[in-house]
PDB file of C-alpha atoms and ligand atoms in Angstrom:
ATOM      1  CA  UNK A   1      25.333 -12.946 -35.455  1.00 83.00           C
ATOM      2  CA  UNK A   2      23.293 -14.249 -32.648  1.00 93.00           C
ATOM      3  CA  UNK A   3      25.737 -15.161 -29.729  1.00 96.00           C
ATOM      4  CA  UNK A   4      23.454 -17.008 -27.909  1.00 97.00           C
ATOM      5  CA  UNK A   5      21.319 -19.065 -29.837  1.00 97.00           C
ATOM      6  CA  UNK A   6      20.064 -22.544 -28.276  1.00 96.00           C
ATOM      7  CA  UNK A   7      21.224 -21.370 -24.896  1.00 98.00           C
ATOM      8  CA  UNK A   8      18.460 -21.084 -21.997  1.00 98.00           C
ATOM      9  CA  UNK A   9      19.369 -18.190 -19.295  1.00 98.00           C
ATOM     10  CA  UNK A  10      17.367 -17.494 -16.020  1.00 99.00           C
ATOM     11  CA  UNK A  11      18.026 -13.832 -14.728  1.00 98.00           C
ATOM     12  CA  UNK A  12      16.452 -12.719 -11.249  1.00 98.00           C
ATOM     13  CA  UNK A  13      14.576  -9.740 -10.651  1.00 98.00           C
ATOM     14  CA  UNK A  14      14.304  -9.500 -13.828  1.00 98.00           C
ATOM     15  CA  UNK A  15      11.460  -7.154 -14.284  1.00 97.00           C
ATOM     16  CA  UNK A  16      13.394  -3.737 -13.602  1.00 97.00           C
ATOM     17  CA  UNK A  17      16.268  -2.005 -13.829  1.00 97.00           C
ATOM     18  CA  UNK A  18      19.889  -4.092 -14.519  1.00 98.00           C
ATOM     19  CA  UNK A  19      17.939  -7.510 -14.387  1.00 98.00           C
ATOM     20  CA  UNK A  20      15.601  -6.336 -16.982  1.00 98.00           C
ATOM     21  CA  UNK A  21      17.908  -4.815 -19.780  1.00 98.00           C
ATOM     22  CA  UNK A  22      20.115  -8.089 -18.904  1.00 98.00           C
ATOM     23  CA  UNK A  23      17.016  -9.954 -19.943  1.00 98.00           C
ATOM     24  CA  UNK A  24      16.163  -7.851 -22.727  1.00 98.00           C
ATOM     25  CA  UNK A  25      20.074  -8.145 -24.414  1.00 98.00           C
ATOM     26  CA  UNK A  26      20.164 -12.265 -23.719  1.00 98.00           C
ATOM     27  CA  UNK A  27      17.329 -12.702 -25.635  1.00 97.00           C
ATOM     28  CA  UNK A  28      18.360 -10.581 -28.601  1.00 96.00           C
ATOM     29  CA  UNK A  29      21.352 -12.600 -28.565  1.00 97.00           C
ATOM     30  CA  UNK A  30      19.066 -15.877 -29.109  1.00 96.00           C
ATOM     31  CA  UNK A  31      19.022 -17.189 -25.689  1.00 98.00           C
ATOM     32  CA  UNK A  32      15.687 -18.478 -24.232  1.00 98.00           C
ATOM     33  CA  UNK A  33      15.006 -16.103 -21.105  1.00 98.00           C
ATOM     34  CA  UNK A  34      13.328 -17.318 -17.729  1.00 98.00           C
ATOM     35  CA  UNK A  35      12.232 -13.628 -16.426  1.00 98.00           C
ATOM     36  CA  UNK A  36      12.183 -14.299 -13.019  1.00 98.00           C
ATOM     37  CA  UNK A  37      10.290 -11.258 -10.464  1.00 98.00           C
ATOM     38  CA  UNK A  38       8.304 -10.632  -7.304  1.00 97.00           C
ATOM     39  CA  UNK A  39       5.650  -8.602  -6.490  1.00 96.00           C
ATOM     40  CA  UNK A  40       3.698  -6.720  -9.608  1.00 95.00           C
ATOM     41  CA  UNK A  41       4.375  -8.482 -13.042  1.00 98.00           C
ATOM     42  CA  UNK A  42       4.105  -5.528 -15.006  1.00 98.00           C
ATOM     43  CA  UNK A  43       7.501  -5.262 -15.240  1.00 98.00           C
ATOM     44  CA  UNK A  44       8.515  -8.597 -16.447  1.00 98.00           C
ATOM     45  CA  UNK A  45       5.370  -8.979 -18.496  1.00 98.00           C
ATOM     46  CA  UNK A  46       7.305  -5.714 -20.608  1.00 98.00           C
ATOM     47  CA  UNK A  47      10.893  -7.826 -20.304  1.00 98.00           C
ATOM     48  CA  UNK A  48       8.790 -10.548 -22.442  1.00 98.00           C
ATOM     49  CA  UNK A  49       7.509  -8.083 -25.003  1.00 98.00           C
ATOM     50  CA  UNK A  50      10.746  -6.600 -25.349  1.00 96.00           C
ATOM     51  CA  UNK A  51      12.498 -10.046 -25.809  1.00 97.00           C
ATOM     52  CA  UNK A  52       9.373 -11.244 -27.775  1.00 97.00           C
ATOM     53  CA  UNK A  53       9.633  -7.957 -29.740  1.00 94.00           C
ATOM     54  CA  UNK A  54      13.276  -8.693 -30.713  1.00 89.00           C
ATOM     55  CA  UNK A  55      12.493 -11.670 -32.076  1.00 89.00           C
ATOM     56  CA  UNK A  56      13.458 -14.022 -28.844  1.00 92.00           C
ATOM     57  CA  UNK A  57      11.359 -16.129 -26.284  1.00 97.00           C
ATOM     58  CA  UNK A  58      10.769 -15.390 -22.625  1.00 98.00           C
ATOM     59  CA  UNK A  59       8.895 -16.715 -20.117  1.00 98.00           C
ATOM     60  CA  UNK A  60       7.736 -15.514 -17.090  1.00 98.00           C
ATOM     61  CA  UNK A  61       8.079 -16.932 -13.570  1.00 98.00           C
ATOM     62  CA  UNK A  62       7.516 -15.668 -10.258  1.00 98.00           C
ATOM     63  CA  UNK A  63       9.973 -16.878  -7.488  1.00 98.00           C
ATOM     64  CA  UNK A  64      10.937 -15.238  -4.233  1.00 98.00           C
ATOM     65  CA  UNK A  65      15.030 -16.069  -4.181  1.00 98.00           C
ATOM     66  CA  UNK A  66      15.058 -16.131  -0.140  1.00 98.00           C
ATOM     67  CA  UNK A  67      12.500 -18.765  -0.696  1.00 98.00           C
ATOM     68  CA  UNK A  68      14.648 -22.205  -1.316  1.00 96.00           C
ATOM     69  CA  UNK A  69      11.722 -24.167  -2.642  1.00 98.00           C
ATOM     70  CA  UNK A  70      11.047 -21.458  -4.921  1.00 98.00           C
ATOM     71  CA  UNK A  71      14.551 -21.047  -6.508  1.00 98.00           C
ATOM     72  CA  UNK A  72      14.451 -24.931  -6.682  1.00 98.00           C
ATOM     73  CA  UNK A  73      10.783 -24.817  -8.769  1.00 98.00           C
ATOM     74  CA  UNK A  74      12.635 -22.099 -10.867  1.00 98.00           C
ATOM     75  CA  UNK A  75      15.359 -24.265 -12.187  1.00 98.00           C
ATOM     76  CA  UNK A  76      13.171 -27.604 -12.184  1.00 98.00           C
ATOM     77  CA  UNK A  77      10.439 -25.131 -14.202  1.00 98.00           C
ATOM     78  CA  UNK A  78      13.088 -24.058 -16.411  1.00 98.00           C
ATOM     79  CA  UNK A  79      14.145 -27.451 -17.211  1.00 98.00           C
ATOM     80  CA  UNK A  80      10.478 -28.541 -17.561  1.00 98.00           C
ATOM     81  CA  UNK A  81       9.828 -26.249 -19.981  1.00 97.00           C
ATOM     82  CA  UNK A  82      12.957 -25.527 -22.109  1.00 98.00           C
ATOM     83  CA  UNK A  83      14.529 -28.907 -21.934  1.00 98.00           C
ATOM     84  CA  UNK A  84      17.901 -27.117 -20.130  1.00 98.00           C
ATOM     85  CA  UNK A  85      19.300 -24.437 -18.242  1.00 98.00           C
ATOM     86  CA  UNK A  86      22.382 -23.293 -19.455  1.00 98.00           C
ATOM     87  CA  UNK A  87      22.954 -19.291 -18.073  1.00 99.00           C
ATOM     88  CA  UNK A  88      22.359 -17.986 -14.525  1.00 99.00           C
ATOM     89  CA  UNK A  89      22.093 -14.444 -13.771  1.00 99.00           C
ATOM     90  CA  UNK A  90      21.983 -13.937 -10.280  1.00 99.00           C
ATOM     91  CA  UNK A  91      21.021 -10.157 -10.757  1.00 98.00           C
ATOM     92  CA  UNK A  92      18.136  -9.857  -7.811  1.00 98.00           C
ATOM     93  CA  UNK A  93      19.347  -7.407  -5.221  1.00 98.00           C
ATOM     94  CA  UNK A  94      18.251  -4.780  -2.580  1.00 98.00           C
ATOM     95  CA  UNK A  95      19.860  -2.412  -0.354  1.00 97.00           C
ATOM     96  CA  UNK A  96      18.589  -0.949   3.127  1.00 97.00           C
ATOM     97  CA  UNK A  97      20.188   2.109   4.485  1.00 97.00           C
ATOM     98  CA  UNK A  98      21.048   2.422   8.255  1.00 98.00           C
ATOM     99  CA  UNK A  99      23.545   3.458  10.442  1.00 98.00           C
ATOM    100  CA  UNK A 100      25.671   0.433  11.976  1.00 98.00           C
ATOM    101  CA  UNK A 101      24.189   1.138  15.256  1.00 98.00           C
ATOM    102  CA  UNK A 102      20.883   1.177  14.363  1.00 98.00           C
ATOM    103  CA  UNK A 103      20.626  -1.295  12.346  1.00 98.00           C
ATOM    104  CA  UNK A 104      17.817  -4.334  13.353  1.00 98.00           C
ATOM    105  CA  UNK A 105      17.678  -7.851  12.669  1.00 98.00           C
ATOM    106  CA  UNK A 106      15.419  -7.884  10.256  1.00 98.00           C
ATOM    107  CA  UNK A 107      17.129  -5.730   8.160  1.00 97.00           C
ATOM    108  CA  UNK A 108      19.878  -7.473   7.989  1.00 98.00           C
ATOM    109  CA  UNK A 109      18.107 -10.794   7.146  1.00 98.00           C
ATOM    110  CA  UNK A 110      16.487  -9.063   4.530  1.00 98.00           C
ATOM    111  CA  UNK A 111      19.297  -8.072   2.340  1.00 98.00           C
ATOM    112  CA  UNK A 112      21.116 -11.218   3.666  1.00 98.00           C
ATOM    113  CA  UNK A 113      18.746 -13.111   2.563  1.00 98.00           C
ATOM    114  CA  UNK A 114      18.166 -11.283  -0.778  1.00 98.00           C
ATOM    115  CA  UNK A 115      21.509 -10.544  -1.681  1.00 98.00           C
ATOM    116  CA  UNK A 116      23.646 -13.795  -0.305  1.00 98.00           C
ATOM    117  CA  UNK A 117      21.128 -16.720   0.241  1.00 98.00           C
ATOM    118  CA  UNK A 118      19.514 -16.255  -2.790  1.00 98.00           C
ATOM    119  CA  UNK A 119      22.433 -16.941  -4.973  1.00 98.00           C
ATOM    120  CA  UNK A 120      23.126 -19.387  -2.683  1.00 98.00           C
ATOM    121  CA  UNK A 121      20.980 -21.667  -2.949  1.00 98.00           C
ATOM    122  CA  UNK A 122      19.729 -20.501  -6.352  1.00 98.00           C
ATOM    123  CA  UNK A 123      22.810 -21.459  -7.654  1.00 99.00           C
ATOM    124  CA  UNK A 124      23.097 -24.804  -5.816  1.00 98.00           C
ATOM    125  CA  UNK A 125      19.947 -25.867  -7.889  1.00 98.00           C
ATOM    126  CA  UNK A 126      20.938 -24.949 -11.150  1.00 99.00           C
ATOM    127  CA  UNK A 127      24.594 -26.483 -10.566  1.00 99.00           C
ATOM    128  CA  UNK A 128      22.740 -29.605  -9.355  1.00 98.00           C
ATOM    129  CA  UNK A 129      20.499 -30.046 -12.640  1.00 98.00           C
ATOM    130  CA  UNK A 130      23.621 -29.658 -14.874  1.00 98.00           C
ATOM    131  CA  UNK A 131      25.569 -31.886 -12.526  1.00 98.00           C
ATOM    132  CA  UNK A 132      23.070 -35.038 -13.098  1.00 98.00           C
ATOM    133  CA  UNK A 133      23.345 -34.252 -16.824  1.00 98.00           C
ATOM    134  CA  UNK A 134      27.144 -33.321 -17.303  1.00 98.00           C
ATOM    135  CA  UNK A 135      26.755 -30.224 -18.765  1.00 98.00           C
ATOM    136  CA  UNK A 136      28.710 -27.080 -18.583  1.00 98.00           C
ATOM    137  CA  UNK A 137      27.096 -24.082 -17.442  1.00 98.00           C
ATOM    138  CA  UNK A 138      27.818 -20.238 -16.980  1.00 98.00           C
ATOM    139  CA  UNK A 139      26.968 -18.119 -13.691  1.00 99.00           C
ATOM    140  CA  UNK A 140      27.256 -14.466 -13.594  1.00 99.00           C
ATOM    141  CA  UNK A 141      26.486 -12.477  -9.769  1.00 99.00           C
ATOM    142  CA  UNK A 142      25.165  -9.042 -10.283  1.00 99.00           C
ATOM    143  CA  UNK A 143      27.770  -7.914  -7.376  1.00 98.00           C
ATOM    144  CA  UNK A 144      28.784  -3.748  -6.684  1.00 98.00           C
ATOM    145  CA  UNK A 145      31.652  -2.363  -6.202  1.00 98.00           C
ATOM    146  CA  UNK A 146      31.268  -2.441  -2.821  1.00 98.00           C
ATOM    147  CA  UNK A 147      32.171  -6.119  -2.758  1.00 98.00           C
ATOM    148  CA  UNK A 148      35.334  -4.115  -2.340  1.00 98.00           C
ATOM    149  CA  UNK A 149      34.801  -0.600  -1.290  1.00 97.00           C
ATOM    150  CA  UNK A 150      33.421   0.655   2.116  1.00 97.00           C
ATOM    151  CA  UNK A 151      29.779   2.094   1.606  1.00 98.00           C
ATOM    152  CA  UNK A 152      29.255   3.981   5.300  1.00 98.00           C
ATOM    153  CA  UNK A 153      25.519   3.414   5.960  1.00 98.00           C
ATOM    154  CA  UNK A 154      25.067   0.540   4.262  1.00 98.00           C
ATOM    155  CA  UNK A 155      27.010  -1.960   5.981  1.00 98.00           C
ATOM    156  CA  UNK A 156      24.624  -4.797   5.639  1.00 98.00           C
ATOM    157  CA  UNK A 157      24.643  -4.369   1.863  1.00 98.00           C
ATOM    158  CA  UNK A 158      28.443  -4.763   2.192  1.00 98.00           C
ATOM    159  CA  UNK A 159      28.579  -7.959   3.837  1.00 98.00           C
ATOM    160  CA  UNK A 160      26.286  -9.621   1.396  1.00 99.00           C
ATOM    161  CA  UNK A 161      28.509  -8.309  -1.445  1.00 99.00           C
ATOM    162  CA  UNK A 162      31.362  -9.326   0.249  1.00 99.00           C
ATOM    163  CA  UNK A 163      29.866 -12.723   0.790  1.00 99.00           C
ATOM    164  CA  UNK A 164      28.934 -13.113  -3.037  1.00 99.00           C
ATOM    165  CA  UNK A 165      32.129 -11.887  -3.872  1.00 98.00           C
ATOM    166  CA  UNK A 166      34.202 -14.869  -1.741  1.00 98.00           C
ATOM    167  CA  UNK A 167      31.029 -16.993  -3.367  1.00 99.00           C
ATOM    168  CA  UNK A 168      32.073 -16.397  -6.615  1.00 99.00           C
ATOM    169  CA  UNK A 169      35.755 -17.386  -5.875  1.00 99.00           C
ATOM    170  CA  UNK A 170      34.894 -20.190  -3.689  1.00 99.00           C
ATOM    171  CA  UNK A 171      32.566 -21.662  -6.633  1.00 99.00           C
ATOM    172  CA  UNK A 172      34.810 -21.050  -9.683  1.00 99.00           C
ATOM    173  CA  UNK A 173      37.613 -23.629  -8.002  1.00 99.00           C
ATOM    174  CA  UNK A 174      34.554 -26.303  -6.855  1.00 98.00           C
ATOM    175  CA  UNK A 175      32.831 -25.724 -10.105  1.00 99.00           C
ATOM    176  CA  UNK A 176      35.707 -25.423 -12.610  1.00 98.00           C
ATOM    177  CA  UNK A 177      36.197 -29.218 -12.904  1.00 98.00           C
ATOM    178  CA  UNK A 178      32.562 -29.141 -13.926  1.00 98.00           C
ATOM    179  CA  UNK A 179      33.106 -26.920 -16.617  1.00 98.00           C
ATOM    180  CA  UNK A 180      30.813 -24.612 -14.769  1.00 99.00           C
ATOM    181  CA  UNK A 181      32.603 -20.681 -14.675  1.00 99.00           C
ATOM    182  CA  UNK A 182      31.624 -18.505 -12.387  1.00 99.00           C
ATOM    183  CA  UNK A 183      32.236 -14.626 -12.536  1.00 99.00           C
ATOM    184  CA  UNK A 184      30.739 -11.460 -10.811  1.00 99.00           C
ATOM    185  CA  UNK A 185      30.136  -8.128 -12.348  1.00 99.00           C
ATOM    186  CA  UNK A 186      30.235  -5.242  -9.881  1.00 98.00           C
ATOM    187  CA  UNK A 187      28.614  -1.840 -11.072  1.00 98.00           C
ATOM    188  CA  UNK A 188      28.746   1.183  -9.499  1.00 98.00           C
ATOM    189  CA  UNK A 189      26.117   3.916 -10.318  1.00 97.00           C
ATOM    190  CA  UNK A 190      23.914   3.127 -12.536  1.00 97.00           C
ATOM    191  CA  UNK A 191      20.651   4.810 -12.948  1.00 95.00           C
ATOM    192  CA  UNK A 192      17.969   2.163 -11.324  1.00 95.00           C
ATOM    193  CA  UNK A 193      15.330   1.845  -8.778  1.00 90.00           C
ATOM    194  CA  UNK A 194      17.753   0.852  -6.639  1.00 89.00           C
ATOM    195  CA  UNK A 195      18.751   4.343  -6.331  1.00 91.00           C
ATOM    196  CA  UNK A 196      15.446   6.286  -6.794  1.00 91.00           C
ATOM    197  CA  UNK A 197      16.567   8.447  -3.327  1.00 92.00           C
ATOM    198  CA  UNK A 198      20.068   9.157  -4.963  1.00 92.00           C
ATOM    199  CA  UNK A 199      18.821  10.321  -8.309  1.00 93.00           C
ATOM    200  CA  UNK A 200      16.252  12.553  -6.606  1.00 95.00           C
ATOM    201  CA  UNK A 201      18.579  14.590  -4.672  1.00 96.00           C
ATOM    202  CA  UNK A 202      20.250  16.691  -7.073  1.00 96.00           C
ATOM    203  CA  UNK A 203      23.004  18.084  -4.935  1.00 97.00           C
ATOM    204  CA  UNK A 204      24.205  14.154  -3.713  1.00 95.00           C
ATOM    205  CA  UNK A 205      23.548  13.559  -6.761  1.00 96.00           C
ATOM    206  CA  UNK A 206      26.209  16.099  -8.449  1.00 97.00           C
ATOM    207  CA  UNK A 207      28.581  14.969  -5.656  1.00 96.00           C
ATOM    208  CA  UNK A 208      28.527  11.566  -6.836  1.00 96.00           C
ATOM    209  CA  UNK A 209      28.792  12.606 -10.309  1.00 97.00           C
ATOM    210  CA  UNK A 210      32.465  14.403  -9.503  1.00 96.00           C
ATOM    211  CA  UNK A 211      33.432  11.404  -8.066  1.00 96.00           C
ATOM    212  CA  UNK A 212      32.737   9.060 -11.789  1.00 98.00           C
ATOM    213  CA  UNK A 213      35.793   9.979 -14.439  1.00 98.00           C
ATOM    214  CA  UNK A 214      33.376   9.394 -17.034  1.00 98.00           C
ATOM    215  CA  UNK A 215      31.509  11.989 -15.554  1.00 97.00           C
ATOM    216  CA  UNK A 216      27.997  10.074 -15.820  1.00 97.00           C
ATOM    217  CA  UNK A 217      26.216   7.321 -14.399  1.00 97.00           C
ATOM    218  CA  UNK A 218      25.910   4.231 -15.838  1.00 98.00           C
ATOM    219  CA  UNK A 219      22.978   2.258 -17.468  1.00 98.00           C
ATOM    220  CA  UNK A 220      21.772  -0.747 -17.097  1.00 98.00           C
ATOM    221  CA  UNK A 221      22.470  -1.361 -20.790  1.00 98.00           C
ATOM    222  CA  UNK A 222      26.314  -0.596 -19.864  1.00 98.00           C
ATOM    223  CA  UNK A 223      26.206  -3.655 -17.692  1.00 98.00           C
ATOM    224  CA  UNK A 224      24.104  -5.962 -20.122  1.00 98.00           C
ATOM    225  CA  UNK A 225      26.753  -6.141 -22.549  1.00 98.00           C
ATOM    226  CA  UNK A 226      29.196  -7.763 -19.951  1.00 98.00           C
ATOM    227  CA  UNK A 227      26.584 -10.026 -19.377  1.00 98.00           C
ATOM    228  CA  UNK A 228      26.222 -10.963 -22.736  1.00 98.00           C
ATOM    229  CA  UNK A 229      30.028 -11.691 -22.918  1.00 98.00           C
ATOM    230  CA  UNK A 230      30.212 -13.742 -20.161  1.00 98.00           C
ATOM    231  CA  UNK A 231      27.695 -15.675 -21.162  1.00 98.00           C
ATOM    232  CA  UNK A 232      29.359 -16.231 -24.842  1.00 98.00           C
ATOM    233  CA  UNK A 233      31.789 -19.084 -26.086  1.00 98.00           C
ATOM    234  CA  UNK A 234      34.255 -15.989 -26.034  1.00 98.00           C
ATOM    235  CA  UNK A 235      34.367 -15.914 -22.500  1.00 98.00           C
ATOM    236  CA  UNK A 236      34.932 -19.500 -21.986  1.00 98.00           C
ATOM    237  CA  UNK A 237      38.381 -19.522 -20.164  1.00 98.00           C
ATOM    238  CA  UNK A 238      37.280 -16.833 -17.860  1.00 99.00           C
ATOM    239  CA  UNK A 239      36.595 -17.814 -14.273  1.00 99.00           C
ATOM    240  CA  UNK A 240      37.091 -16.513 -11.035  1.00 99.00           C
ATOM    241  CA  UNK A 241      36.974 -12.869 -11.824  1.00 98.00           C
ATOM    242  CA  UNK A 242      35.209  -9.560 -10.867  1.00 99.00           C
ATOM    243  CA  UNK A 243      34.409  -7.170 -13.494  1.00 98.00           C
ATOM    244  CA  UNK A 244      34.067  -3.663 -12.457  1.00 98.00           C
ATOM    245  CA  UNK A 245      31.755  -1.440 -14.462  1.00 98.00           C
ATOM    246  CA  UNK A 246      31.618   2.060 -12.685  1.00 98.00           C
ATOM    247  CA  UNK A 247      33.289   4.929 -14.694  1.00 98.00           C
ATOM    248  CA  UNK A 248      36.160   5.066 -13.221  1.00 98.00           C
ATOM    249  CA  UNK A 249      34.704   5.317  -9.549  1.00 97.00           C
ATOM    250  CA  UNK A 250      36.892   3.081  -7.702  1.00 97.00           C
ATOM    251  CA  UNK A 251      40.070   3.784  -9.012  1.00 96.00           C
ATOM    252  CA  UNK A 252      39.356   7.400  -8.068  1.00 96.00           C
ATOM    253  CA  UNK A 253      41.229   8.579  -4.816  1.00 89.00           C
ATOM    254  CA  UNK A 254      43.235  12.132  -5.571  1.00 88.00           C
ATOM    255  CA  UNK A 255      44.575  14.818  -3.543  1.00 87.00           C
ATOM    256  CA  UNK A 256      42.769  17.717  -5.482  1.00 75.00           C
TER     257      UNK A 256
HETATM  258  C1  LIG B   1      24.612   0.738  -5.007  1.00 77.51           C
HETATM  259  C2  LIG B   1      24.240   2.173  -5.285  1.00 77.51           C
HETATM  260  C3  LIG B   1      25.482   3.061  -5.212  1.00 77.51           C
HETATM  261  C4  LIG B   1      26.578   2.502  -6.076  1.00 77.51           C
HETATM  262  C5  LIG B   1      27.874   3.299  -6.000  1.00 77.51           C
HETATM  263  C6  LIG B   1      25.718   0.319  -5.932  1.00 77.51           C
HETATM  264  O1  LIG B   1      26.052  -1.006  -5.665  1.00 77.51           O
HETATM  265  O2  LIG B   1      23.460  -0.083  -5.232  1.00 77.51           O
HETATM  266  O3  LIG B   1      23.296   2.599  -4.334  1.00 77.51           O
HETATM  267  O4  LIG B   1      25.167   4.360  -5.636  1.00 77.51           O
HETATM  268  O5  LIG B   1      26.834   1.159  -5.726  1.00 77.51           O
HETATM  269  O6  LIG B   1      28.230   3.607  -4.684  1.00 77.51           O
END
């Protein structure tokens, strides 16, 4: 059974990595997909075939998220073309590694921007469309676990986690009477671009691995599923939260 059917999602940075398998399990479920990306299309243009290819629709669109006219002609497109916007998967993220004392300005706009603003004011769009209409909607932040946990090098990445973690809280109470829920999902590891520098250094690598108790890192498809639930009728009474997909990794302080 199709969970989704009739239900239009937008997912950012959707062409790679968690944003794309995200994509790829909405629309197997029967939503309609907006496959939001920047930069090269090749990777969303494979999101739609693999939507397409499971029998679902998807449709491209390019928007920057630290852009605020282009998150609002992403929701007013979506609208335009699927008649609604039910499902928003703020998924688009980055990460920019630099010591706290040498970190510059501009990299901390950057990930601000990308990480923080973006849902923002993403999410101030598509709450406004359902708003007008009185309809009840589902948002779901792509967060980390280091909403929570220090990340030493990374500090800007932190704060924007941190941000979209209070977000998420902050929203769920102004939203709720809406019947708008608002969760966040925070992975740990999981094998993406994101970590292309990680998953090339074998001995870091193995480090981090001791660290998981699953012993493995995760996959974008182990996130998608949480997604997908969410997103379902089944998860209608569930607001507020943070739901931690990592292996085990933050619950994993021992002496030996
Ligand atoms: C970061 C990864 C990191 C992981 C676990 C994620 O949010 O994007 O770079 O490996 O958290 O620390």
């Amino acid at each position: 059974m199709q969970r989704l059917a009739g239900k239009v999602a937008i997912v950012t940075g959707a062409g790679s990595g968690i944003g794309k398998s995200i994509a790829e399990r909405l629309g197997c479920e029967g939503a309609k997909v907006v496959v939001d990306y920047i930069g090269d299309p090749k990777g969303a243009e494979d999101t739609q075939r693999a939507i397409e290819k499971a029998g679902g629709e998807g449709e491209i669109f390019q928007a920057d998220v630290t852009s605020s006219a282009d998150v609002r002609k992403l929701v007013e497109e979506t609208w335009n073309h699927f008649g609604t916007a039910d499902i928003l998967v703020n998924n688009a993220g980055m990460e920019h590694k630099a010591a706290f004392w040498d970190t510059t300005e501009a990299d901390y706009d950057k990930v601000l921007d990308v990480n923080l603003r973006g849902p923002y004011f993403l999410t101030q769009a598509f709450v406004q469309w359902l708003r007008a209409v009185n309809k009840p909607g589902r948002i779901i932040n792509i967060s980390s676990v280091h909403e929570d946990m220090a990340f030493p090098g990374f500090s800007t990445y932190c704060c924007s986690k941190g941000g979209l973690r209070m977000l998420m809280r902050d929203l769920a109470v102004e939203l709720g009477p809406l019947g708008i829920t608002v969760n966040n999902i925070a992975p740990g590891a999981i094998a993406t671009p994101i970590n292309t520098a990680l998953l090339n250094d074998k001995e870091k690598l193995n480090a981090l691995l001791k660290k998981i108790p699953l012993g493995r890192l995760g996959t974008p498809e182990d996130v998608a599923g949480m997604v997908v639930f969410l997103a379902s009728d089944e998860a209608a009474y569930v607001t507020g939260s943070t739901f931690v997909i990592d292996g085990g990794l933050m619950r994993n302080y021992h002496e030996q």
